[in-house]
Structure formats: structure tokens, C-alpha cells
Amino acid sequence: MEATEKHTPPRYSSLETPLVSGSLFSTMHWLHWLIILLSLVLTLTAWKITSNQIAEKAASSYQRETTKIIDLVLERMQRYEDALWASAAYINSIGGDISFEEWKVYAEAIGIEKKYPGINGIGIIHYLASEDLQSYLAEQRKTRSKYAVHPPHDKTEYWPISYIIPLAGNEKAVGLDMAHESNRHSAARLARDSGSAQITGPIELVQDEQHTPGFLFFAPFYGSHQIPQDTQERRERFVGLVYAPFVVRNLVDGVLSRDFRNVTFSIHDAEEEIFNENAIGESEYDPNPLFQSSASIELYGRTWTFQFRSSKEFKSDTSSGQPTTILIGGITVDVLLLVLFLLISRNSRRNALQARKLLQAQQKIEQANEELTHFNYRTSHDLVAPLKTIRGYVDLAQYELKDQNTAGISDCLSRIEKQAQRLEKLVEDLLDLCRIDNQNVAADIVDPNEIFDFVSSTLQSLWQEKDVTVSLENKLGSPFRSQPVRIRQILENLVSNGIKYSDPEKLTRWVKVTFVRVNKDWIRIEVADNGIGIPGEDREKIFEMFFRAGNNSEFGSGLGNYLVKKHVAALHGKIDYRSSDEGTCFTVDIPAGSRE
Ligand code: ADP
């Protein structure tokens, strides 16, 4: 028992503990959490692995496509080169030069358009020193009277296109002099000097009406099967070039149809853009591509830089819903697991609570049984003892009657009366005890003064006999609402004890009752005396049924404090006391007005 300054009545008794207190999740077993955690880790791992696999697959697919594009361009250029070298070899095999007619037959025979899509034709460029120009023109005009070298320039050498097959579409190219501008001229000279195939930088082909970037592809021939060893010799023996013009757009279209690839690209020759599918308006252009990269290749004396971007189609082809499905599926399973475990935990908690309730009920019953046995024994004993004493005094009184000893008879009768009073008190207490649990006490206004007057008058003969002053200090501003009957019985027991256990050795003896308000919800009733006090060793027991401390020789049932405790509990209050040689003070705290 303890009195605390902070009065916060419990909201539930131990048996009324709500089914799920605190967080719903706190009821779950750690093993459940472990399973959910593992399942979550498994889901995330599966999701991560699948995502990685798909990303890797996409990366390698992209890598494959870009490599394929470069390979195809190289392969196609290789085929062009092969055609040029084959032509040069043919020229060498027929004596080191070729006439227009011969070339026409040859070029038509190799079927350029079918076998070499992308190139606009195949032709011959002759190298002429300035002094050879007139004889060259005269020779050409034998078969083509209008043949002319153009445009005019101030160089001392000429590199005119002598023939190109097919002629249709290439008319403007016939007679065009490579020396008229540096791009064509320098690539032609490089081919001659190096003895290798070369391409020009980007140019606009005279025959391309769309004016898109194109190139000339040159392979030199020297009039012999062997390419001369050194540059000097190559220059001296140089006859001309087999050449092929091509438009980059046609080269790409012929080689790499858009339908078979999911990567778009642009090509730059040095700084100059020669092909571009990466333009924003292009249908497959992806503003946020999954991949983009660049690669440079050395190509017949030029450096081409490819800028690759994965296309929109690439994104839709490689994106897979699989990881998301795994993630959503896994998380759904985890959530279901969580719900399942929560239900299991809730049920097992409910079962545990039921079991606890049952156990508590069983303990209560056992305790009640024990108390009942004890109660039966004590009541029988306490009822029989005064009856036996009364019978003894009746026998004695009969003897005294025979002896006509009226003083003796009177003594016996007063002793019998005392025993009867004790018996009456005991029976009253027992009746109170029987009623206490079943008492349907109505709440009402409690007036401390009224209750005190009632108690004081009930106990009048006792305090008069013991010469104890009983007083009241009512510090409450106003009456409060509670159960007056219980409060009266509490006060009656505590005050009667204060009087009963007063100290005869003290000059004045008193019992003081104080009513005071602790706060707006709680009232405190103090019953203090300057009596003999309660020995420390009895502290825990004085509220037990039939307990009587060893400090008194007064008559009592040992039920008073037990009754007080029961009343206080019924009012949802608390009781405590402090005691010393100086006296005892009981403190009863009860809710005021908040409970019926
Ligand atoms: P009783 O009928 O014996 O008075 P109670 O239950 O009222 O039974 O009290 C139990 C015991 O507590 C008493 O026997 C007494 O020894 C001790 N006691 C109770 N109140 C006081 C008090 N004010 N002063 C000293 N002892 C007390």
C-alpha cells in the first residue's frame, strides 16, 4: 500500500488489459520478422539480379550493334576497295592503261549497281603533266568529241576524270579535274605516293542532286603488276587512279537498313558531319537514350568518328517488366506474410491473455477458498469464545445465586454484558463484511461535517470511556460527490481504532480527522492519532482479514482495516499510513465526483 502525490487512477485492471497494447507489430515474434526480412532480402536480390541481367543484356546488345555498324561500314568499304584494286589489276593486265571503250565493257560487266550498292559508279582518272594535256584531249576526243577538262585552274598538273560508268547521272563528273581543289587533289596525290587506296575528305559530289556529303575512293595504278617500292618510283611510273564516288547516305542505306538496327548514329570526318541520324527530328531519336558512345576508326587516310545512341525502339525492346513483376510480386508476398504473422501473433496473444485470465481467475478462486476456510475457522472460533465465556459466567452466577451473593451476581452479569457486546460487535462486523461486496451504494453529496458528527456520536461512549478528544478539520471549500455510506464506514473504523489504540500514558489523547482537496479530482481524508502506534513488523499485515497486531490488549475482530481496505478499493482510491511511537496517521485518497 502506498500513497502517492500523483493521482492517476489506472485505466484497466490487470485482467482488463486491452487485447493489443502498444504497437500492433510489437506483438510479433522475432522469428516472424526474420522470415519477412529474409523474404524481403530474397525479393530485392532477385529483383536486383534480374535488373542487372537485363541491363547487361541490353549493354551487350548495344555493344554488338555498334560493333556491327562499324564492321559493316568497314566491310562495305573493303568491298569497294577490292573492286578498285581488281579494276587496277585488270588495267595492268591489259598493258597498263585502258581506253574508254574497254573501260565501258569492263565496268558494265562487273555490275556495279547490283554488286556494289552505295557507289555511284566506277571511273578512271588520268594523271597529266601540263605539257601532256593537249595530246590527252586529242586522244579522248577521238571517241568523245565534246570531252573537256574542267574547271580551269593554275596548277601545273591535271587529274581529269577520263571515264565513269555508268555515264547516266555522272555526266557532270566526266572531265572534272581533281587538281582544281585541294581536298580531291591531296587525296589523289596521297594515293599515288603511298601506293594505297585513299578517300578524300567530305565533298559534295557533282552528280549528287541532294548535295549531301560524299567521298571519292581512289586506288592508284602504275602500268605494272607490282606497285613500285618507293615514292619516287611511284611518282615516275604513275598512270592514274581507278576511282569510285559515293554518297555517305547511300553507303549507310545500302549496308545497314534501319529496320535491322536499334542504334542510331552520326559520322564525323574531322569536325565535319557527314552523316546524321541523331538529329532531334528523326523518328527513332531518343532524347534520353539508354546508351550512347563514340568510336573512331582510321579509314583510308581519314579518321571517321561514329557517335552512337540507342534508339527509342532499343529502349522498348530491351526494357522488361520482369524485375518490376518480381519486385511487386515479392513485396505482395511479404505484405501477405506480414498480415498472416500479425493475425497469428494476435491470435496467440489473445490465447495467452485468455490463459492468463483463466489462471488469474483460478488463483482468485483458490485464494477465495483459502480465505473462506480461514474465515470459517476464525468466525467460529471468535463466536464460540465469548459464548463459552458467557456460559462460564452464567455457571458462576448460579453459584453466587445459591450463596445469595448479589455483588458476585452483579459482577457476573456485567461481564456477561461485556461479552455480549463483543459478540454483537463481531456479528456487526461480519454482517458489514458480507454486505461490503454486494453493497449497491448510490453516489451522493458527501458532507464531511455531517459524516463526522454521525461517526462521533456513534463512538461517543468509546471516546468518553478512553478520554480521547475527537476533532474534525474540514479544509474542503465545498462538499464533494462520492459514496457517503462507504466513507462513513471508513471513518468509523479508522476513528474507532484511533480511540481504541490511544496511549493511556499520554497526558492528552486525541484523534484528528482532516478532509483536504489534493487536486480537482482527488480528496484526501487523514485520520491521525497520538496513540500507541503500529509496530513496524506488522506494516504489511494490518489490512489483512482477522489480523490483530501484538501491540494491543483491546477487544477487536481484526476485520476493521480489512473492511476499510475493501471500501477504499470499491471507491477506486488508495490507502496508506505512517506510524511511530508518537502515533499513527492513515491517509485515504479517493476520487471526488468522477466515479459513482
Ligand atoms: P481490530 O478489530 O483489532 O481493531 P483492525 O483491522 O481494525 O482490527 O486493526 C488491525 C490491527 O491494527 C489492530 O489489532 C491494531 O493492532 C492495529 N491498529 C489499527 N489501527 C491502529 C491505530 N490507530 N493505532 C495503533 N494500532 C492500530
PDB file of N, CA, C and O in Angstrom, residues 224-260:
ATOM      1  N   SER A 224      52.092  -1.511-114.131  1.00  0.00           N
ATOM      2  CA  SER A 224      52.762  -2.805-113.906  1.00  0.00           C
ATOM      3  C   SER A 224      51.990  -3.536-112.803  1.00  0.00           C
ATOM      4  O   SER A 224      51.234  -2.915-112.034  1.00  0.00           O
ATOM      5  N   HIS A 225      52.223  -4.819-112.719  1.00  0.00           N
ATOM      6  CA  HIS A 225      51.502  -5.603-111.709  1.00  0.00           C
ATOM      7  C   HIS A 225      51.947  -5.262-110.293  1.00  0.00           C
ATOM      8  O   HIS A 225      51.160  -5.300-109.365  1.00  0.00           O
ATOM      9  N   GLN A 226      53.209  -4.938-110.174  1.00  0.00           N
ATOM     10  CA  GLN A 226      53.742  -4.622-108.857  1.00  0.00           C
ATOM     11  C   GLN A 226      53.620  -3.131-108.599  1.00  0.00           C
ATOM     12  O   GLN A 226      53.872  -2.315-109.496  1.00  0.00           O
ATOM     13  N   ILE A 227      53.270  -2.804-107.387  1.00  0.00           N
ATOM     14  CA  ILE A 227      53.270  -1.382-107.004  1.00  0.00           C
ATOM     15  C   ILE A 227      54.726  -1.016-106.724  1.00  0.00           C
ATOM     16  O   ILE A 227      55.395  -1.714-105.949  1.00  0.00           O
ATOM     17  N   PRO A 228      55.211   0.032-107.334  1.00  0.00           N
ATOM     18  CA  PRO A 228      56.626   0.403-107.126  1.00  0.00           C
ATOM     19  C   PRO A 228      56.942   0.571-105.636  1.00  0.00           C
ATOM     20  O   PRO A 228      56.087   1.008-104.853  1.00  0.00           O
ATOM     21  N   GLN A 229      58.236   0.287-105.317  1.00  0.00           N
ATOM     22  CA  GLN A 229      58.652   0.215-103.917  1.00  0.00           C
ATOM     23  C   GLN A 229      58.669   1.579-103.236  1.00  0.00           C
ATOM     24  O   GLN A 229      58.178   1.735-102.148  1.00  0.00           O
ATOM     25  N   ASP A 230      59.277   2.575-103.863  1.00  0.00           N
ATOM     26  CA  ASP A 230      59.416   3.853-103.144  1.00  0.00           C
ATOM     27  C   ASP A 230      58.608   4.959-103.816  1.00  0.00           C
ATOM     28  O   ASP A 230      58.169   4.830-104.968  1.00  0.00           O
ATOM     29  N   THR A 231      58.460   6.011-103.115  1.00  0.00           N
ATOM     30  CA  THR A 231      57.596   7.116-103.538  1.00  0.00           C
ATOM     31  C   THR A 231      58.065   7.705-104.870  1.00  0.00           C
ATOM     32  O   THR A 231      57.254   7.987-105.770  1.00  0.00           O
ATOM     33  N   GLN A 232      59.375   7.875-104.970  1.00  0.00           N
ATOM     34  CA  GLN A 232      59.934   8.479-106.178  1.00  0.00           C
ATOM     35  C   GLN A 232      59.543   7.673-107.406  1.00  0.00           C
ATOM     36  O   GLN A 232      59.042   8.197-108.396  1.00  0.00           O
ATOM     37  N   GLU A 233      59.774   6.341-107.254  1.00  0.00           N
ATOM     38  CA  GLU A 233      59.478   5.439-108.373  1.00  0.00           C
ATOM     39  C   GLU A 233      57.982   5.459-108.671  1.00  0.00           C
ATOM     40  O   GLU A 233      57.545   5.439-109.816  1.00  0.00           O
ATOM     41  N   ARG A 234      57.162   5.501-107.611  1.00  0.00           N
ATOM     42  CA  ARG A 234      55.700   5.507-107.786  1.00  0.00           C
ATOM     43  C   ARG A 234      55.265   6.749-108.578  1.00  0.00           C
ATOM     44  O   ARG A 234      54.407   6.685-109.428  1.00  0.00           O
ATOM     45  N   ARG A 235      55.889   7.868-108.236  1.00  0.00           N
ATOM     46  CA  ARG A 235      55.538   9.115-108.934  1.00  0.00           C
ATOM     47  C   ARG A 235      55.906   9.031-110.416  1.00  0.00           C
ATOM     48  O   ARG A 235      55.170   9.477-111.285  1.00  0.00           O
ATOM     49  N   GLU A 236      57.073   8.428-110.637  1.00  0.00           N
ATOM     50  CA  GLU A 236      57.552   8.371-112.022  1.00  0.00           C
ATOM     51  C   GLU A 236      56.697   7.455-112.876  1.00  0.00           C
ATOM     52  O   GLU A 236      56.393   7.744-114.029  1.00  0.00           O
ATOM     53  N   ARG A 237      56.267   6.345-112.321  1.00  0.00           N
ATOM     54  CA  ARG A 237      55.575   5.348-113.115  1.00  0.00           C
ATOM     55  C   ARG A 237      54.045   5.451-113.028  1.00  0.00           C
ATOM     56  O   ARG A 237      53.314   4.666-113.616  1.00  0.00           O
ATOM     57  N   PHE A 238      53.612   6.433-112.256  1.00  0.00           N
ATOM     58  CA  PHE A 238      52.179   6.581-112.007  1.00  0.00           C
ATOM     59  C   PHE A 238      51.403   6.896-113.299  1.00  0.00           C
ATOM     60  O   PHE A 238      51.803   7.746-114.082  1.00  0.00           O
ATOM     61  N   VAL A 239      50.283   6.129-113.518  1.00  0.00           N
ATOM     62  CA  VAL A 239      49.455   6.357-114.702  1.00  0.00           C
ATOM     63  C   VAL A 239      48.162   7.072-114.321  1.00  0.00           C
ATOM     64  O   VAL A 239      47.768   8.068-114.921  1.00  0.00           O
ATOM     65  N   GLY A 240      47.523   6.569-113.349  1.00  0.00           N
ATOM     66  CA  GLY A 240      46.248   7.180-112.957  1.00  0.00           C
ATOM     67  C   GLY A 240      45.600   6.440-111.792  1.00  0.00           C
ATOM     68  O   GLY A 240      46.233   5.616-111.132  1.00  0.00           O
ATOM     69  N   LEU A 241      44.303   6.770-111.600  1.00  0.00           N
ATOM     70  CA  LEU A 241      43.578   6.196-110.458  1.00  0.00           C
ATOM     71  C   LEU A 241      42.289   5.544-110.961  1.00  0.00           C
ATOM     72  O   LEU A 241      41.646   6.072-111.877  1.00  0.00           O
ATOM     73  N   VAL A 242      41.990   4.386-110.355  1.00  0.00           N
ATOM     74  CA  VAL A 242      40.621   3.903-110.511  1.00  0.00           C
ATOM     75  C   VAL A 242      39.859   4.585-109.385  1.00  0.00           C
ATOM     76  O   VAL A 242      40.371   4.664-108.265  1.00  0.00           O
ATOM     77  N   TYR A 243      38.703   5.076-109.665  1.00  0.00           N
ATOM     78  CA  TYR A 243      38.025   5.808-108.585  1.00  0.00           C
ATOM     79  C   TYR A 243      36.532   5.474-108.555  1.00  0.00           C
ATOM     80  O   TYR A 243      35.940   5.026-109.546  1.00  0.00           O
ATOM     81  N   ALA A 244      35.987   5.649-107.380  1.00  0.00           N
ATOM     82  CA  ALA A 244      34.540   5.457-107.212  1.00  0.00           C
ATOM     83  C   ALA A 244      34.010   6.577-106.335  1.00  0.00           C
ATOM     84  O   ALA A 244      34.544   6.829-105.254  1.00  0.00           O
ATOM     85  N   PRO A 245      32.989   7.268-106.801  1.00  0.00           N
ATOM     86  CA  PRO A 245      32.375   8.266-105.935  1.00  0.00           C
ATOM     87  C   PRO A 245      31.246   7.605-105.137  1.00  0.00           C
ATOM     88  O   PRO A 245      30.575   6.726-105.654  1.00  0.00           O
ATOM     89  N   PHE A 246      31.095   8.007-103.924  1.00  0.00           N
ATOM     90  CA  PHE A 246      29.923   7.513-103.189  1.00  0.00           C
ATOM     91  C   PHE A 246      29.403   8.585-102.248  1.00  0.00           C
ATOM     92  O   PHE A 246      30.143   9.437-101.766  1.00  0.00           O
ATOM     93  N   VAL A 247      28.106   8.511-102.063  1.00  0.00           N
ATOM     94  CA  VAL A 247      27.437   9.422-101.132  1.00  0.00           C
ATOM     95  C   VAL A 247      27.306   8.636 -99.819  1.00  0.00           C
ATOM     96  O   VAL A 247      26.883   7.481 -99.837  1.00  0.00           O
ATOM     97  N   VAL A 248      27.675   9.263 -98.711  1.00  0.00           N
ATOM     98  CA  VAL A 248      27.676   8.537 -97.431  1.00  0.00           C
ATOM     99  C   VAL A 248      26.287   7.979 -97.113  1.00  0.00           C
ATOM    100  O   VAL A 248      26.138   6.858 -96.647  1.00  0.00           O
ATOM    101  N   ARG A 249      25.281   8.804 -97.387  1.00  0.00           N
ATOM    102  CA  ARG A 249      23.914   8.372 -97.112  1.00  0.00           C
ATOM    103  C   ARG A 249      23.602   7.051 -97.821  1.00  0.00           C
ATOM    104  O   ARG A 249      23.036   6.127 -97.241  1.00  0.00           O
ATOM    105  N   ASN A 250      24.023   6.961 -99.122  1.00  0.00           N
ATOM    106  CA  ASN A 250      23.758   5.737 -99.885  1.00  0.00           C
ATOM    107  C   ASN A 250      24.548   4.561 -99.339  1.00  0.00           C
ATOM    108  O   ASN A 250      24.066   3.434 -99.287  1.00  0.00           O
ATOM    109  N   LEU A 251      25.788   4.874 -98.898  1.00  0.00           N
ATOM    110  CA  LEU A 251      26.632   3.813 -98.338  1.00  0.00           C
ATOM    111  C   LEU A 251      25.943   3.198 -97.123  1.00  0.00           C
ATOM    112  O   LEU A 251      25.805   1.976 -97.015  1.00  0.00           O
ATOM    113  N   VAL A 252      25.453   4.066 -96.228  1.00  0.00           N
ATOM    114  CA  VAL A 252      24.811   3.571 -94.996  1.00  0.00           C
ATOM    115  C   VAL A 252      23.511   2.849 -95.335  1.00  0.00           C
ATOM    116  O   VAL A 252      23.249   1.746 -94.842  1.00  0.00           O
ATOM    117  N   ASP A 253      22.713   3.460 -96.202  1.00  0.00           N
ATOM    118  CA  ASP A 253      21.437   2.830 -96.549  1.00  0.00           C
ATOM    119  C   ASP A 253      21.644   1.466 -97.190  1.00  0.00           C
ATOM    120  O   ASP A 253      20.931   0.504 -96.906  1.00  0.00           O
ATOM    121  N   GLY A 254      22.662   1.391 -98.061  1.00  0.00           N
ATOM    122  CA  GLY A 254      22.910   0.121 -98.764  1.00  0.00           C
ATOM    123  C   GLY A 254      23.389  -0.962 -97.827  1.00  0.00           C
ATOM    124  O   GLY A 254      23.160  -2.146 -98.056  1.00  0.00           O
ATOM    125  N   VAL A 255      24.037  -0.562 -96.774  1.00  0.00           N
ATOM    126  CA  VAL A 255      24.670  -1.557 -95.904  1.00  0.00           C
ATOM    127  C   VAL A 255      23.810  -1.898 -94.695  1.00  0.00           C
ATOM    128  O   VAL A 255      23.648  -3.051 -94.322  1.00  0.00           O
ATOM    129  N   LEU A 256      23.262  -0.852 -94.094  1.00  0.00           N
ATOM    130  CA  LEU A 256      22.648  -1.054 -92.782  1.00  0.00           C
ATOM    131  C   LEU A 256      21.225  -0.510 -92.783  1.00  0.00           C
ATOM    132  O   LEU A 256      21.006   0.648 -92.462  1.00  0.00           O
ATOM    133  N   SER A 257      20.315  -1.325 -93.169  1.00  0.00           N
ATOM    134  CA  SER A 257      18.946  -0.852 -93.189  1.00  0.00           C
ATOM    135  C   SER A 257      18.493  -0.515 -91.774  1.00  0.00           C
ATOM    136  O   SER A 257      18.828  -1.224 -90.817  1.00  0.00           O
ATOM    137  N   ARG A 258      17.729   0.562 -91.661  1.00  0.00           N
ATOM    138  CA  ARG A 258      17.244   0.999 -90.346  1.00  0.00           C
ATOM    139  C   ARG A 258      16.373  -0.069 -89.686  1.00  0.00           C
ATOM    140  O   ARG A 258      16.266  -0.141 -88.461  1.00  0.00           O
ATOM    141  N   ASP A 259      15.754  -0.884 -90.530  1.00  0.00           N
ATOM    142  CA  ASP A 259      14.850  -1.897 -89.971  1.00  0.00           C
ATOM    143  C   ASP A 259      15.587  -2.939 -89.142  1.00  0.00           C
ATOM    144  O   ASP A 259      14.992  -3.625 -88.323  1.00  0.00           O
ATOM    145  N   PHE A 260      16.889  -3.084 -89.396  1.00  0.00           N
ATOM    146  CA  PHE A 260      17.622  -4.161 -88.709  1.00  0.00           C
ATOM    147  C   PHE A 260      18.501  -3.669 -87.577  1.00  0.00           C
ATOM    148  O   PHE A 260      19.362  -4.376 -87.111  1.00  0.00           O
TER     149      PHE A 260
END
